[in-house]
Amino acid sequence: MRVLSVAGARPQFVKLAPVDQALRHQGHEHVIVHTGQHYDPLLSQSFFEDLAIPAPAVNLGVGSRSHAAQTAGIVLGLEPVLDEYTPDWVLVYGDTNSALAGALAASLRGYPLAHVEAGLRCFDRRMAEERNRVLIDHASDLLFAPTATAVRNLQREGLRPRAALVGDVMVATLAATRERVAAAPDRYLPAVLRTRPFLLATVHRAETTDDPRRLAATLSALASCALPVKLLAHPRLADRARALSLPLAAGALETSEPLAYQSMIAAMLAARGLITDSGGLQKEALMLGVVCTTLRARTEWPETLHGGWNVLVPEPRDLAAAVARPRPAGDPPQPFGDTGAARRIVAALAGRARAEPTAVRGSA
Ligand code: UD1
């Protein structure tokens, strides 16, 4: 079986790594196409190195553009690549523009399409990622859902017959990395994070960074936390703050660069808590037993809210009180399954390879 994966943004490499291993372990061919959506070494190359992902066969080099231009650029770049490799399956991961473009290209050219991390919904259609999730799921032939909640969401949209509950692929990546990091924490923890206690923060969603008032309120809320806040700045945040002359170092707030995957896991394990607007980090925090505060009104990972391990804080003014809450007692729940999700995905793909109806690939 030949599987072609389309990926291009930081969180997708984390999801692709265990699928790549499972495919190669079982003797299948895996063609990795990097869209180039993320090109900064810390957002891209470091993930390939940390997670031992083979170099992509193709890099489309799309770079940063508007959502439409980025998505269209990837679709155009993918068309000849798909026809060159004629894969049995095209795999897309998560909810980024790279995933949407991969889904559109496969669908337009009539290649069987599977979506890893299908069925997530935060029910806020203003978010690009939520619109992407819905579009990708409806275009896909096979939907790999990480949780029972995701399966229910797919059922509500009439997609249950194409869905399989396989668990979350990130569990395996995180488990392997956690072991490596725990064995030698000093090797992975950056020097700027060695003074404890601290809160770790990431802020990169367009909803936060592209609204000047909200960005100013968020940064000032971070600055007024009782513990030092170590903010890892995505390039988009750094750009916007610079353009608006908003300080990234004030009060409790200190800023440094984004971290490579292993260092990020070491940083979360060392932190007193995480403050974020990311989706994947909410989930990783729960798996690591790190208290999380999410600067959003809704989450596509509602499982993380159980027991108060994650709390949604839509209003930045409520942040300081939320991060001061006591840590929940006992161990966190583990709703994301075992380390076998990638193996189950590969088995399902192999079982259905060449059984899928393929559209006629005309040129017009
Ligand atoms: C994308 C995903 C988001 C995911 C995030 C992970 C979409 C719609 N969003 O957001 O779901 O959580 O990746 O990081 O696909 N930039 C750089 N260097 C890079 C990449 C981006 O400087 O390597 C800057 C550019 O100014 C760019 C901005 O970041 O305009 C936004 O990048 P983009 O790829 O559009 O989306 P992300 O915010 O990274």
Short mmCIF file of C-alpha atoms and ligand atoms in Angstrom, two decimals:
data_model
loop_
_atom_site.label_atom_id
_atom_site.label_comp_id
_atom_site.label_asym_id
_atom_site.label_seq_id
_atom_site.Cartn_x
_atom_site.Cartn_y
_atom_site.Cartn_z
CA MET A 1 0.00 0.00 0.00
CA ARG A 2 1.26 3.49 -0.82
CA VAL A 3 0.06 6.25 1.52
CA LEU A 4 0.71 9.92 0.85
CA SER A 5 0.58 12.24 3.86
CA VAL A 6 0.07 15.98 3.48
CA ALA A 7 1.37 18.05 6.40
CA GLY A 8 2.78 21.51 6.84
CA ALA A 9 2.21 22.95 10.30
CA ARG A 10 3.80 22.20 13.66
CA PRO A 11 1.02 20.12 15.28
CA GLN A 12 0.66 17.97 12.17
CA PHE A 13 4.20 16.65 12.43
CA VAL A 14 3.42 15.38 15.94
CA LYS A 15 0.43 13.45 14.54
CA LEU A 16 2.26 12.20 11.46
CA ALA A 17 5.26 10.73 13.33
CA PRO A 18 3.55 7.61 14.81
CA VAL A 19 1.60 6.99 11.59
CA ASP A 20 4.85 7.11 9.62
CA GLN A 21 6.43 4.61 12.02
CA ALA A 22 3.46 2.24 11.87
CA LEU A 23 3.34 2.38 8.07
CA ARG A 24 7.04 1.68 7.65
CA HIS A 25 6.99 -1.00 10.36
CA GLN A 26 4.31 -2.86 8.42
CA GLY A 27 6.18 -2.59 5.12
CA HIS A 28 3.99 0.04 3.46
CA GLU A 29 5.29 2.92 1.40
CA HIS A 30 4.86 6.38 2.95
CA VAL A 31 5.31 9.51 0.86
CA ILE A 32 5.46 12.68 2.97
CA VAL A 33 4.54 15.95 1.29
CA HIS A 34 5.42 19.11 3.25
CA THR A 35 3.26 22.02 2.16
CA GLY A 36 5.67 24.63 3.52
CA GLN A 37 2.93 26.35 5.58
CA HIS A 38 5.42 26.44 8.46
CA TYR A 39 8.99 27.14 7.38
CA ASP A 40 10.73 28.55 10.47
CA PRO A 41 13.18 25.86 11.72
CA LEU A 42 11.60 25.87 15.21
CA LEU A 43 8.12 25.32 13.78
CA SER A 44 9.14 22.70 11.21
CA GLN A 45 12.64 21.21 10.86
CA SER A 46 13.10 20.71 14.62
CA PHE A 47 9.98 18.52 14.69
CA PHE A 48 11.36 16.26 11.93
CA GLU A 49 14.59 15.89 13.91
CA ASP A 50 13.01 15.41 17.35
CA LEU A 51 10.44 12.91 16.11
CA ALA A 52 12.74 11.06 13.67
CA ILE A 53 10.45 11.74 10.71
CA PRO A 54 12.11 11.06 7.33
CA ALA A 55 12.70 14.06 5.09
CA PRO A 56 9.65 14.89 2.95
CA ALA A 57 9.67 13.60 -0.62
CA VAL A 58 8.36 16.98 -1.76
CA ASN A 59 8.18 20.45 -0.20
CA LEU A 60 5.63 22.71 -1.87
CA GLY A 61 7.08 25.82 -0.18
CA VAL A 62 3.74 27.63 0.02
CA GLY A 63 4.77 29.95 2.89
CA SER A 64 2.56 32.48 4.67
CA ARG A 65 -0.32 34.03 2.73
CA SER A 66 -4.02 34.69 3.21
CA HIS A 67 -6.08 31.58 4.04
CA ALA A 68 -7.44 31.41 0.49
CA ALA A 69 -4.11 32.00 -1.26
CA GLN A 70 -2.32 29.52 1.01
CA THR A 71 -4.97 26.82 0.54
CA ALA A 72 -5.21 27.37 -3.22
CA GLY A 73 -1.41 27.36 -3.57
CA ILE A 74 -1.19 23.99 -1.84
CA VAL A 75 -4.01 22.50 -3.94
CA LEU A 76 -2.28 23.58 -7.15
CA GLY A 77 1.08 22.28 -5.96
CA LEU A 78 -0.40 18.95 -4.89
CA GLU A 79 -2.19 18.06 -8.10
CA PRO A 80 0.88 16.90 -10.07
CA VAL A 81 2.38 15.29 -6.96
CA LEU A 82 -0.72 13.16 -6.44
CA ASP A 83 -0.71 12.12 -10.07
CA GLU A 84 2.98 11.26 -9.89
CA TYR A 85 2.63 9.01 -6.84
CA THR A 86 -0.98 7.75 -7.42
CA PRO A 87 -1.39 6.85 -3.72
CA ASP A 88 -3.83 4.26 -2.41
CA TRP A 89 -4.68 6.74 0.34
CA VAL A 90 -4.12 10.41 0.97
CA LEU A 91 -3.87 11.20 4.69
CA VAL A 92 -4.50 14.61 6.23
CA TYR A 93 -4.12 15.55 9.88
CA GLY A 94 -6.05 17.95 12.09
CA ASP A 95 -7.56 21.26 11.03
CA THR A 96 -4.98 23.51 9.40
CA ASN A 97 -5.10 25.04 5.94
CA SER A 98 -2.60 22.38 4.85
CA ALA A 99 -5.08 19.67 5.88
CA LEU A 100 -7.95 21.40 4.10
CA ALA A 101 -5.88 21.80 0.93
CA GLY A 102 -4.79 18.15 1.05
CA ALA A 103 -8.42 17.11 1.40
CA LEU A 104 -9.53 19.31 -1.50
CA ALA A 105 -6.75 18.14 -3.81
CA ALA A 106 -7.37 14.45 -3.07
CA SER A 107 -11.08 14.92 -3.45
CA LEU A 108 -10.81 16.90 -6.72
CA ARG A 109 -8.44 14.31 -8.22
CA GLY A 110 -10.47 11.33 -6.96
CA TYR A 111 -7.94 9.78 -4.58
CA PRO A 112 -9.25 8.01 -1.44
CA LEU A 113 -8.93 10.39 1.49
CA ALA A 114 -8.63 9.69 5.21
CA HIS A 115 -8.70 12.25 8.01
CA VAL A 116 -6.66 11.71 11.17
CA GLU A 117 -8.23 13.51 14.16
CA ALA A 118 -11.69 13.61 12.63
CA GLY A 119 -14.90 14.71 14.34
CA LEU A 120 -13.54 17.47 16.58
CA ARG A 121 -15.86 20.42 16.98
CA CYS A 122 -15.75 23.51 19.17
CA PHE A 123 -18.98 24.82 17.56
CA ASP A 124 -17.51 28.24 16.83
CA ARG A 125 -17.73 28.69 13.07
CA ARG A 126 -15.85 31.98 13.27
CA MET A 127 -12.62 30.00 13.70
CA ALA A 128 -10.83 29.00 10.49
CA GLU A 129 -9.90 25.68 12.10
CA GLU A 130 -13.55 24.82 12.86
CA ARG A 131 -14.60 25.50 9.28
CA ASN A 132 -11.65 23.43 8.05
CA ARG A 133 -12.64 20.50 10.31
CA VAL A 134 -16.16 20.37 8.94
CA LEU A 135 -15.05 20.64 5.30
CA ILE A 136 -12.32 18.01 5.67
CA ASP A 137 -14.61 15.52 7.43
CA HIS A 138 -17.30 15.81 4.80
CA ALA A 139 -14.75 15.32 1.97
CA SER A 140 -13.13 12.25 3.57
CA ASP A 141 -13.79 8.58 2.82
CA LEU A 142 -12.48 7.39 6.17
CA LEU A 143 -12.66 9.33 9.42
CA PHE A 144 -10.28 8.41 12.25
CA ALA A 145 -11.86 9.77 15.42
CA PRO A 146 -9.73 10.16 18.55
CA THR A 147 -12.56 10.12 21.12
CA ALA A 148 -16.15 8.98 21.64
CA THR A 149 -17.18 12.66 21.63
CA ALA A 150 -15.71 13.03 18.15
CA VAL A 151 -17.66 9.96 16.95
CA ARG A 152 -20.88 11.50 18.32
CA ASN A 153 -20.15 14.74 16.48
CA LEU A 154 -19.69 12.82 13.23
CA GLN A 155 -22.89 10.88 13.84
CA ARG A 156 -24.81 14.14 14.24
CA GLU A 157 -23.59 15.18 10.78
CA GLY A 158 -24.53 11.86 9.15
CA LEU A 159 -20.89 10.72 8.90
CA ARG A 160 -20.98 7.74 11.31
CA PRO A 161 -20.71 5.08 8.53
CA ARG A 162 -17.29 6.45 7.50
CA ALA A 163 -15.97 6.85 11.08
CA ALA A 164 -13.69 4.61 13.14
CA LEU A 165 -12.82 5.27 16.80
CA VAL A 166 -9.07 4.64 16.90
CA GLY A 167 -7.87 6.78 19.85
CA ASP A 168 -5.51 9.70 19.65
CA VAL A 169 -2.27 9.43 17.65
CA MET A 170 -0.55 12.00 19.86
CA VAL A 171 -0.64 9.65 22.86
CA ALA A 172 2.18 7.53 21.41
CA THR A 173 4.33 10.52 20.44
CA LEU A 174 3.90 12.06 23.87
CA ALA A 175 4.53 8.82 25.79
CA ALA A 176 7.81 8.15 23.97
CA THR A 177 8.98 11.74 24.34
CA ARG A 178 7.99 11.98 27.99
CA GLU A 179 10.12 8.94 28.79
CA ARG A 180 13.13 10.39 26.98
CA VAL A 181 12.72 13.80 28.63
CA ALA A 182 12.11 12.41 32.14
CA ALA A 183 15.36 10.43 31.90
CA ALA A 184 17.43 13.60 31.29
CA PRO A 185 15.31 16.72 31.99
CA ASP A 186 18.30 19.09 32.09
CA ARG A 187 19.26 18.11 28.58
CA TYR A 188 15.93 19.34 27.20
CA LEU A 189 14.87 22.21 29.48
CA PRO A 190 16.08 25.53 28.02
CA ALA A 191 18.19 27.74 30.30
CA VAL A 192 15.50 30.48 30.40
CA LEU A 193 13.11 28.05 32.09
CA ARG A 194 15.42 26.83 34.84
CA THR A 195 14.23 29.33 37.46
CA ARG A 196 11.10 27.92 39.06
CA PRO A 197 8.24 28.21 39.82
CA PHE A 198 6.77 29.57 36.57
CA LEU A 199 3.70 29.42 34.37
CA LEU A 200 4.23 28.49 30.72
CA ALA A 201 2.19 30.36 28.10
CA THR A 202 1.53 30.20 24.35
CA VAL A 203 -0.75 32.55 22.41
CA HIS A 204 -1.00 32.27 18.63
CA ARG A 205 -4.60 31.99 17.45
CA ALA A 206 -5.75 34.63 15.00
CA GLU A 207 -8.75 35.33 17.30
CA THR A 208 -6.31 36.55 19.97
CA THR A 209 -3.39 37.96 18.00
CA ASP A 210 -5.29 39.78 15.26
CA ASP A 211 -7.65 41.76 17.48
CA PRO A 212 -5.53 44.61 18.90
CA ARG A 213 -7.75 45.18 21.94
CA ARG A 214 -7.88 41.52 22.82
CA LEU A 215 -4.15 41.08 22.30
CA ALA A 216 -3.38 44.06 24.57
CA ALA A 217 -5.76 42.74 27.24
CA THR A 218 -4.26 39.25 27.01
CA LEU A 219 -0.67 40.47 27.36
CA SER A 220 -1.57 42.70 30.28
CA ALA A 221 -3.41 39.80 31.97
CA LEU A 222 -0.31 37.63 31.57
CA ALA A 223 1.82 40.43 33.02
CA SER A 224 -0.37 40.62 36.14
CA CYS A 225 -0.19 36.93 37.13
CA ALA A 226 1.26 36.18 40.57
CA LEU A 227 3.97 33.83 39.23
CA PRO A 228 6.48 34.55 36.45
CA VAL A 229 4.89 33.80 33.06
CA LYS A 230 7.22 32.42 30.39
CA LEU A 231 5.58 33.17 27.05
CA LEU A 232 6.82 31.21 24.03
CA ALA A 233 6.07 33.57 21.17
CA HIS A 234 4.85 32.18 17.82
CA PRO A 235 6.15 34.45 15.01
CA ARG A 236 2.62 35.74 14.38
CA LEU A 237 2.35 36.96 17.99
CA ALA A 238 5.81 38.55 17.90
CA ASP A 239 4.90 40.38 14.63
CA ARG A 240 1.56 41.68 15.90
CA ALA A 241 2.96 42.83 19.25
CA ARG A 242 5.80 44.65 17.49
CA ALA A 243 3.40 46.31 15.05
CA LEU A 244 1.20 47.53 17.91
CA SER A 245 4.17 48.43 20.18
CA LEU A 246 2.82 46.12 22.87
CA PRO A 247 5.51 45.01 25.33
CA LEU A 248 6.27 41.28 25.49
CA ALA A 249 8.19 41.76 28.73
CA ALA A 250 6.36 43.54 31.55
CA GLY A 251 5.41 42.64 35.12
CA ALA A 252 5.36 38.85 35.41
CA LEU A 253 5.67 38.42 31.66
CA GLU A 254 8.89 37.24 29.99
CA THR A 255 9.09 36.11 26.38
CA SER A 256 11.26 33.69 24.45
CA GLU A 257 11.18 31.77 21.16
CA PRO A 258 8.92 28.79 20.42
CA LEU A 259 10.40 25.46 21.55
CA ALA A 260 11.18 22.27 19.71
CA TYR A 261 8.92 19.36 20.69
CA GLN A 262 11.11 17.67 23.31
CA SER A 263 11.94 20.97 24.98
CA MET A 264 8.24 21.86 25.00
CA ILE A 265 7.40 18.66 26.84
CA ALA A 266 10.25 19.30 29.32
CA ALA A 267 8.94 22.86 29.80
CA MET A 268 5.39 21.68 30.48
CA LEU A 269 6.62 19.12 33.00
CA ALA A 270 8.62 21.82 34.79
CA ALA A 271 5.81 24.41 34.79
CA ARG A 272 3.33 25.09 37.61
CA GLY A 273 0.64 25.40 34.93
CA LEU A 274 0.00 26.13 31.26
CA ILE A 275 -1.85 29.13 29.78
CA THR A 276 -2.73 28.68 26.11
CA ASP A 277 -5.13 29.22 23.23
CA SER A 278 -3.83 26.13 21.39
CA GLY A 279 -5.94 23.01 20.91
CA GLY A 280 -3.28 20.30 21.05
CA LEU A 281 -1.54 21.72 24.10
CA GLN A 282 -4.73 21.48 26.19
CA LYS A 283 -4.72 17.78 25.48
CA GLU A 284 -0.99 17.29 26.06
CA ALA A 285 -1.26 19.15 29.38
CA LEU A 286 -3.95 16.75 30.59
CA MET A 287 -1.92 13.73 29.52
CA LEU A 288 1.08 15.11 31.43
CA GLY A 289 -0.98 16.07 34.50
CA VAL A 290 -0.29 19.79 34.06
CA VAL A 291 -3.05 22.23 35.05
CA CYS A 292 -4.20 24.19 31.99
CA THR A 293 -6.01 27.50 31.56
CA THR A 294 -7.35 28.12 28.06
CA LEU A 295 -7.87 31.64 26.77
CA ARG A 296 -10.94 30.74 24.72
CA ALA A 297 -14.72 30.47 25.15
CA ARG A 298 -14.94 26.97 23.64
CA THR A 299 -12.78 23.93 23.18
CA GLU A 300 -12.72 21.07 20.68
CA TRP A 301 -11.32 18.90 23.50
CA PRO A 302 -14.15 18.99 26.13
CA GLU A 303 -12.67 15.91 27.84
CA THR A 304 -9.90 18.13 29.22
CA LEU A 305 -12.42 20.14 31.27
CA HIS A 306 -13.41 17.22 33.51
CA GLY A 307 -12.27 17.64 37.10
CA GLY A 308 -11.02 21.17 36.45
CA TRP A 309 -7.70 20.15 34.85
CA ASN A 310 -8.49 22.63 32.09
CA VAL A 311 -10.58 25.77 32.56
CA LEU A 312 -11.86 28.04 29.79
CA VAL A 313 -11.25 31.75 30.38
CA PRO A 314 -12.82 33.81 27.59
CA GLU A 315 -12.13 37.13 29.32
CA PRO A 316 -8.46 37.99 29.88
CA ARG A 317 -9.36 39.93 33.07
CA ASP A 318 -10.33 36.60 34.70
CA LEU A 319 -6.98 34.96 33.97
CA ALA A 320 -5.03 35.74 37.16
CA ALA A 321 -7.77 34.27 39.37
CA ALA A 322 -8.10 31.16 37.18
CA VAL A 323 -4.38 30.35 37.21
CA ALA A 324 -4.29 30.74 41.00
CA ARG A 325 -6.84 27.90 41.48
CA PRO A 326 -5.62 24.82 43.36
CA ARG A 327 -4.44 21.80 41.39
CA PRO A 328 -7.16 19.10 41.19
CA ALA A 329 -6.64 16.18 43.56
CA GLY A 330 -5.55 12.77 42.28
CA ASP A 331 -4.43 11.71 38.82
CA PRO A 332 -5.91 13.32 35.69
CA PRO A 333 -8.35 11.27 33.59
CA GLN A 334 -6.86 9.74 30.42
CA PRO A 335 -9.66 9.84 27.83
CA PHE A 336 -7.45 9.75 24.73
CA GLY A 337 -6.80 6.02 24.48
CA ASP A 338 -3.61 3.96 24.40
CA THR A 339 -0.53 4.13 22.20
CA GLY A 340 -2.08 1.96 19.46
CA ALA A 341 -3.99 4.58 17.43
CA ALA A 342 -1.49 4.69 14.55
CA ARG A 343 -1.41 0.89 14.30
CA ARG A 344 -5.22 0.81 14.11
CA ILE A 345 -5.19 3.53 11.45
CA VAL A 346 -2.74 1.59 9.28
CA ALA A 347 -4.75 -1.63 9.68
CA ALA A 348 -7.94 0.15 8.63
CA LEU A 349 -6.23 1.74 5.62
CA ALA A 350 -4.71 -1.57 4.51
CA GLY A 351 -8.07 -3.31 4.93
CA ARG A 352 -9.78 -0.77 2.68
CA ALA A 353 -6.94 -0.09 0.19
CA ARG A 354 -8.11 -0.34 -3.40
CA ALA A 355 -11.62 -1.16 -2.17
CA GLU A 356 -12.60 2.50 -2.35
CA PRO A 357 -14.46 3.73 -5.42
CA THR A 358 -12.14 6.06 -7.29
CA ALA A 359 -13.46 8.93 -9.37
CA VAL A 360 -12.48 9.34 -13.01
CA ARG A 361 -9.44 11.62 -13.21
CA GLY A 362 -10.26 13.87 -16.11
CA SER A 363 -8.20 16.92 -16.95
CA ALA A 364 -11.15 19.29 -17.23
C1 UD1 B 1 -1.55 27.30 11.95
C2 UD1 B 1 -2.93 26.66 12.04
C3 UD1 B 1 -3.32 26.51 13.50
C4 UD1 B 1 -2.26 25.78 14.29
C5 UD1 B 1 -0.93 26.49 14.09
C6 UD1 B 1 0.18 25.79 14.83
C7 UD1 B 1 -4.37 27.29 10.13
C8 UD1 B 1 -5.60 28.04 9.72
N1 UD1 B 1 -3.97 27.48 11.40
O1 UD1 B 1 -1.65 28.61 12.49
O2 UD1 B 1 -4.52 25.77 13.58
O3 UD1 B 1 -2.60 25.75 15.65
O4 UD1 B 1 -0.62 26.53 12.70
O5 UD1 B 1 1.30 26.63 14.98
O6 UD1 B 1 -3.82 26.55 9.35
N2 UD1 B 1 4.77 32.45 10.38
C9 UD1 B 1 6.14 32.55 10.44
N3 UD1 B 1 6.87 31.42 10.20
C10 UD1 B 1 6.30 30.23 9.90
C11 UD1 B 1 4.90 30.17 9.81
C12 UD1 B 1 4.15 31.28 10.07
O7 UD1 B 1 6.69 33.60 10.71
O8 UD1 B 1 7.04 29.25 9.71
C13 UD1 B 1 3.96 33.67 10.70
C14 UD1 B 1 3.60 34.49 9.49
O9 UD1 B 1 3.59 35.82 9.87
C15 UD1 B 1 2.18 34.04 9.19
C16 UD1 B 1 1.64 33.75 10.58
O10 UD1 B 1 2.76 33.25 11.31
O11 UD1 B 1 1.45 34.97 8.49
C17 UD1 B 1 0.53 32.75 10.59
O12 UD1 B 1 0.96 31.53 10.00
P1 UD1 B 1 -0.11 30.52 9.38
O13 UD1 B 1 0.59 29.40 8.74
O14 UD1 B 1 -1.11 31.27 8.56
O15 UD1 B 1 -0.93 29.98 10.62
P2 UD1 B 1 -0.55 29.71 12.15
O16 UD1 B 1 -0.93 30.90 12.96
O17 UD1 B 1 0.83 29.17 12.32
#
